[in-house]
PDB file of C-alpha atoms in Angstrom:
ATOM      1  CA  UNK A   1     113.208 -41.673 282.873  1.00  0.00           C
ATOM      2  CA  UNK A   2     109.808 -42.387 281.420  1.00  0.00           C
ATOM      3  CA  UNK A   3     109.361 -41.209 277.852  1.00  0.00           C
ATOM      4  CA  UNK A   4     106.110 -39.489 278.680  1.00  0.00           C
ATOM      5  CA  UNK A   5     108.034 -36.880 280.671  1.00  0.00           C
ATOM      6  CA  UNK A   6     110.410 -36.061 277.810  1.00  0.00           C
ATOM      7  CA  UNK A   7     109.953 -33.476 275.085  1.00  0.00           C
ATOM      8  CA  UNK A   8     109.827 -34.548 271.423  1.00  0.00           C
ATOM      9  CA  UNK A   9     113.231 -34.988 269.801  1.00  0.00           C
ATOM     10  CA  UNK A  10     112.729 -31.921 267.586  1.00  0.00           C
ATOM     11  CA  UNK A  11     112.500 -29.731 270.700  1.00  0.00           C
ATOM     12  CA  UNK A  12     116.285 -30.059 271.030  1.00  0.00           C
ATOM     13  CA  UNK A  13     116.763 -27.627 268.128  1.00  0.00           C
ATOM     14  CA  UNK A  14     114.440 -25.079 269.749  1.00  0.00           C
ATOM     15  CA  UNK A  15     116.340 -25.577 273.005  1.00  0.00           C
ATOM     16  CA  UNK A  16     119.667 -24.991 271.290  1.00  0.00           C
ATOM     17  CA  UNK A  17     118.299 -21.816 269.683  1.00  0.00           C
ATOM     18  CA  UNK A  18     116.918 -20.492 272.992  1.00  0.00           C
ATOM     19  CA  UNK A  19     120.139 -21.344 274.832  1.00  0.00           C
ATOM     20  CA  UNK A  20     122.333 -19.620 272.236  1.00  0.00           C
ATOM     21  CA  UNK A  21     119.980 -16.613 272.153  1.00  0.00           C
ATOM     22  CA  UNK A  22     120.183 -16.306 275.939  1.00  0.00           C
ATOM     23  CA  UNK A  23     123.983 -16.558 275.928  1.00  0.00           C
ATOM     24  CA  UNK A  24     124.295 -14.062 273.055  1.00  0.00           C
ATOM     25  CA  UNK A  25     121.954 -11.656 274.844  1.00  0.00           C
ATOM     26  CA  UNK A  26     124.012 -12.046 278.034  1.00  0.00           C
ATOM     27  CA  UNK A  27     127.284 -11.332 276.201  1.00  0.00           C
ATOM     28  CA  UNK A  28     125.733  -8.319 274.450  1.00  0.00           C
ATOM     29  CA  UNK A  29     124.375  -6.843 277.674  1.00  0.00           C
ATOM     30  CA  UNK A  30     127.709  -7.341 279.468  1.00  0.00           C
ATOM     31  CA  UNK A  31     129.592  -5.496 276.712  1.00  0.00           C
ATOM     32  CA  UNK A  32     127.038  -2.746 276.127  1.00  0.00           C
ATOM     33  CA  UNK A  33     125.409  -0.101 278.268  1.00  0.00           C
ATOM     34  CA  UNK A  34     122.148  -0.372 276.318  1.00  0.00           C
ATOM     35  CA  UNK A  35     119.139  -1.807 278.093  1.00  0.00           C
ATOM     36  CA  UNK A  36     116.705  -3.587 275.801  1.00  0.00           C
ATOM     37  CA  UNK A  37     113.715  -4.682 277.883  1.00  0.00           C
ATOM     38  CA  UNK A  38     112.930  -1.655 280.039  1.00  0.00           C
ATOM     39  CA  UNK A  39     109.537  -0.911 281.543  1.00  0.00           C
ATOM     40  CA  UNK A  40     109.383   2.854 281.980  1.00  0.00           C
ATOM     41  CA  UNK A  41     107.249   4.467 284.670  1.00  0.00           C
ATOM     42  CA  UNK A  42     105.453   1.580 286.290  1.00  0.00           C
ATOM     43  CA  UNK A  43     101.701   1.888 286.765  1.00  0.00           C
ATOM     44  CA  UNK A  44     100.499   3.478 290.025  1.00  0.00           C
ATOM     45  CA  UNK A  45      99.516   0.107 291.516  1.00  0.00           C
ATOM     46  CA  UNK A  46     102.965  -1.245 290.767  1.00  0.00           C
ATOM     47  CA  UNK A  47     104.526   1.962 292.089  1.00  0.00           C
ATOM     48  CA  UNK A  48     102.747   1.608 295.416  1.00  0.00           C
ATOM     49  CA  UNK A  49     103.964  -1.978 295.612  1.00  0.00           C
ATOM     50  CA  UNK A  50     107.569  -0.928 295.065  1.00  0.00           C
ATOM     51  CA  UNK A  51     107.140   2.298 297.107  1.00  0.00           C
ATOM     52  CA  UNK A  52     108.676   4.383 294.351  1.00  0.00           C
ATOM     53  CA  UNK A  53     108.129   5.403 290.771  1.00  0.00           C
ATOM     54  CA  UNK A  54     110.997   3.829 288.906  1.00  0.00           C
ATOM     55  CA  UNK A  55     112.010   2.190 285.694  1.00  0.00           C
ATOM     56  CA  UNK A  56     112.650  -1.533 285.649  1.00  0.00           C
ATOM     57  CA  UNK A  57     115.042  -3.382 283.340  1.00  0.00           C
ATOM     58  CA  UNK A  58     114.123  -6.996 282.658  1.00  0.00           C
ATOM     59  CA  UNK A  59     117.241  -7.940 280.682  1.00  0.00           C
ATOM     60  CA  UNK A  60     118.641 -10.238 283.384  1.00  0.00           C
ATOM     61  CA  UNK A  61     115.356 -12.064 283.833  1.00  0.00           C
ATOM     62  CA  UNK A  62     114.904 -12.614 280.106  1.00  0.00           C
ATOM     63  CA  UNK A  63     118.501 -13.811 279.706  1.00  0.00           C
ATOM     64  CA  UNK A  64     118.049 -16.315 282.519  1.00  0.00           C
ATOM     65  CA  UNK A  65     114.662 -17.442 281.180  1.00  0.00           C
ATOM     66  CA  UNK A  66     115.997 -17.994 277.645  1.00  0.00           C
ATOM     67  CA  UNK A  67     119.057 -19.850 278.887  1.00  0.00           C
ATOM     68  CA  UNK A  68     117.155 -21.977 281.401  1.00  0.00           C
ATOM     69  CA  UNK A  69     114.338 -22.913 279.030  1.00  0.00           C
ATOM     70  CA  UNK A  70     116.875 -23.752 276.323  1.00  0.00           C
ATOM     71  CA  UNK A  71     118.855 -25.978 278.681  1.00  0.00           C
ATOM     72  CA  UNK A  72     115.693 -27.759 279.853  1.00  0.00           C
ATOM     73  CA  UNK A  73     114.669 -28.483 276.264  1.00  0.00           C
ATOM     74  CA  UNK A  74     118.200 -29.643 275.412  1.00  0.00           C
ATOM     75  CA  UNK A  75     118.439 -31.880 278.454  1.00  0.00           C
ATOM     76  CA  UNK A  76     115.020 -33.485 278.337  1.00  0.00           C
ATOM     77  CA  UNK A  77     114.350 -34.033 274.641  1.00  0.00           C
ATOM     78  CA  UNK A  78     113.930 -37.602 273.456  1.00  0.00           C
ATOM     79  CA  UNK A  79     116.594 -39.228 271.361  1.00  0.00           C
ATOM     80  CA  UNK A  80     115.513 -40.388 267.908  1.00  0.00           C
ATOM     81  CA  UNK A  81     115.802 -43.949 269.233  1.00  0.00           C
ATOM     82  CA  UNK A  82     114.872 -43.967 272.917  1.00  0.00           C
ATOM     83  CA  UNK A  83     115.544 -47.502 274.157  1.00  0.00           C
ATOM     84  CA  UNK A  84     116.307 -48.933 277.590  1.00  0.00           C
ATOM     85  CA  UNK A  85     120.033 -48.316 277.232  1.00  0.00           C
ATOM     86  CA  UNK A  86     119.484 -44.620 276.487  1.00  0.00           C
ATOM     87  CA  UNK A  87     117.107 -44.394 279.445  1.00  0.00           C
ATOM     88  CA  UNK A  88     119.786 -45.932 281.682  1.00  0.00           C
ATOM     89  CA  UNK A  89     122.436 -43.533 280.325  1.00  0.00           C
ATOM     90  CA  UNK A  90     120.089 -40.610 280.957  1.00  0.00           C
ATOM     91  CA  UNK A  91     119.414 -41.744 284.526  1.00  0.00           C
ATOM     92  CA  UNK A  92     123.104 -42.346 285.303  1.00  0.00           C
ATOM     93  CA  UNK A  93     124.065 -38.990 283.802  1.00  0.00           C
ATOM     94  CA  UNK A  94     121.461 -37.181 285.880  1.00  0.00           C
ATOM     95  CA  UNK A  95     122.669 -38.862 289.057  1.00  0.00           C
ATOM     96  CA  UNK A  96     126.295 -38.044 288.210  1.00  0.00           C
ATOM     97  CA  UNK A  97     125.362 -34.412 287.448  1.00  0.00           C
ATOM     98  CA  UNK A  98     123.595 -34.013 290.798  1.00  0.00           C
ATOM     99  CA  UNK A  99     126.640 -35.354 292.661  1.00  0.00           C
ATOM    100  CA  UNK A 100     129.098 -33.121 290.805  1.00  0.00           C
ATOM    101  CA  UNK A 101     126.847 -30.068 291.082  1.00  0.00           C
ATOM    102  CA  UNK A 102     126.544 -30.331 294.845  1.00  0.00           C
ATOM    103  CA  UNK A 103     130.231 -31.095 295.317  1.00  0.00           C
ATOM    104  CA  UNK A 104     131.062 -27.904 293.404  1.00  0.00           C
ATOM    105  CA  UNK A 105     128.441 -26.009 295.403  1.00  0.00           C
ATOM    106  CA  UNK A 106     129.861 -27.283 298.709  1.00  0.00           C
ATOM    107  CA  UNK A 107     133.334 -26.089 297.700  1.00  0.00           C
ATOM    108  CA  UNK A 108     131.986 -22.676 296.686  1.00  0.00           C
ATOM    109  CA  UNK A 109     130.176 -22.280 300.020  1.00  0.00           C
ATOM    110  CA  UNK A 110     133.547 -22.181 301.763  1.00  0.00           C
ATOM    111  CA  UNK A 111     135.512 -20.416 299.018  1.00  0.00           C
ATOM    112  CA  UNK A 112     133.204 -17.530 298.161  1.00  0.00           C
ATOM    113  CA  UNK A 113     131.701 -14.673 300.153  1.00  0.00           C
ATOM    114  CA  UNK A 114     129.270 -11.812 299.667  1.00  0.00           C
ATOM    115  CA  UNK A 115     128.081 -10.827 296.229  1.00  0.00           C
ATOM    116  CA  UNK A 116     130.214 -13.394 294.416  1.00  0.00           C
ATOM    117  CA  UNK A 117     128.489 -16.154 296.417  1.00  0.00           C
ATOM    118  CA  UNK A 118     125.111 -14.718 295.470  1.00  0.00           C
ATOM    119  CA  UNK A 119     126.088 -14.615 291.793  1.00  0.00           C
ATOM    120  CA  UNK A 120     127.348 -18.197 291.897  1.00  0.00           C
ATOM    121  CA  UNK A 121     124.117 -19.298 293.554  1.00  0.00           C
ATOM    122  CA  UNK A 122     122.202 -17.764 290.640  1.00  0.00           C
ATOM    123  CA  UNK A 123     124.400 -19.545 288.112  1.00  0.00           C
ATOM    124  CA  UNK A 124     124.140 -22.762 290.127  1.00  0.00           C
ATOM    125  CA  UNK A 125     120.575 -23.040 288.859  1.00  0.00           C
ATOM    126  CA  UNK A 126     122.067 -23.701 285.423  1.00  0.00           C
ATOM    127  CA  UNK A 127     125.067 -25.835 286.329  1.00  0.00           C
ATOM    128  CA  UNK A 128     123.077 -28.975 287.128  1.00  0.00           C
ATOM    129  CA  UNK A 129     121.585 -28.941 283.630  1.00  0.00           C
ATOM    130  CA  UNK A 130     124.944 -28.128 282.048  1.00  0.00           C
ATOM    131  CA  UNK A 131     126.682 -31.009 283.845  1.00  0.00           C
ATOM    132  CA  UNK A 132     123.853 -33.356 282.869  1.00  0.00           C
ATOM    133  CA  UNK A 133     123.926 -32.348 279.196  1.00  0.00           C
ATOM    134  CA  UNK A 134     127.716 -32.647 278.978  1.00  0.00           C
ATOM    135  CA  UNK A 135     127.775 -36.070 280.631  1.00  0.00           C
ATOM    136  CA  UNK A 136     124.802 -37.446 278.686  1.00  0.00           C
ATOM    137  CA  UNK A 137     126.050 -36.203 275.302  1.00  0.00           C
ATOM    138  CA  UNK A 138     129.531 -37.588 276.058  1.00  0.00           C
ATOM    139  CA  UNK A 139     128.072 -41.014 276.854  1.00  0.00           C
ATOM    140  CA  UNK A 140     125.949 -40.927 273.679  1.00  0.00           C
ATOM    141  CA  UNK A 141     129.052 -39.975 271.682  1.00  0.00           C
ATOM    142  CA  UNK A 142     131.018 -42.875 273.175  1.00  0.00           C
ATOM    143  CA  UNK A 143     128.126 -45.248 272.502  1.00  0.00           C
ATOM    144  CA  UNK A 144     127.851 -44.143 268.866  1.00  0.00           C
ATOM    145  CA  UNK A 145     131.611 -44.314 268.374  1.00  0.00           C
ATOM    146  CA  UNK A 146     131.655 -47.843 269.767  1.00  0.00           C
ATOM    147  CA  UNK A 147     128.800 -48.885 267.503  1.00  0.00           C
ATOM    148  CA  UNK A 148     130.461 -47.461 264.395  1.00  0.00           C
ATOM    149  CA  UNK A 149     133.688 -49.290 265.298  1.00  0.00           C
ATOM    150  CA  UNK A 150     131.767 -52.556 265.619  1.00  0.00           C
ATOM    151  CA  UNK A 151     130.028 -51.964 262.284  1.00  0.00           C
ATOM    152  CA  UNK A 152     133.346 -51.199 260.553  1.00  0.00           C
ATOM    153  CA  UNK A 153     134.889 -54.361 261.993  1.00  0.00           C
ATOM    154  CA  UNK A 154     131.885 -56.418 260.890  1.00  0.00           C
ATOM    155  CA  UNK A 155     132.088 -55.006 257.357  1.00  0.00           C
ATOM    156  CA  UNK A 156     135.831 -55.680 257.067  1.00  0.00           C
ATOM    157  CA  UNK A 157     135.570 -59.297 258.189  1.00  0.00           C
TER     158      UNK A 157
END
């Protein structure tokens, strides 16, 4: 992945904040009957578009936006040292995540029906990024652990 398409490395912290805010907002809204982002009495032009005067709650959209934007920033932020090996790990992790995501999706197509399938399809937007982040971070962890082991062995000898 070319570095020009990646966010700065400090964007990872903003991504983590947005992701956690989206998840916390989701948990709060699932356990509470309060609606936070409600647009009461839509304007007449919007009412004619929807064919009814109604109130609209945007909690779900904001939760999904916060979570998705946080995951994108987490997934596509540069490492502090972005060399060819990291680029290769990133590319391999993305390919692996696409394979796993669509295997899971293919299984769900046959195992789920109706509204549960629709809900999974909505969450499937996020699973590709989640699989990528987990795989990439795991590979970075293994790389760093291997490097620290080599450094310790070099110091001891």
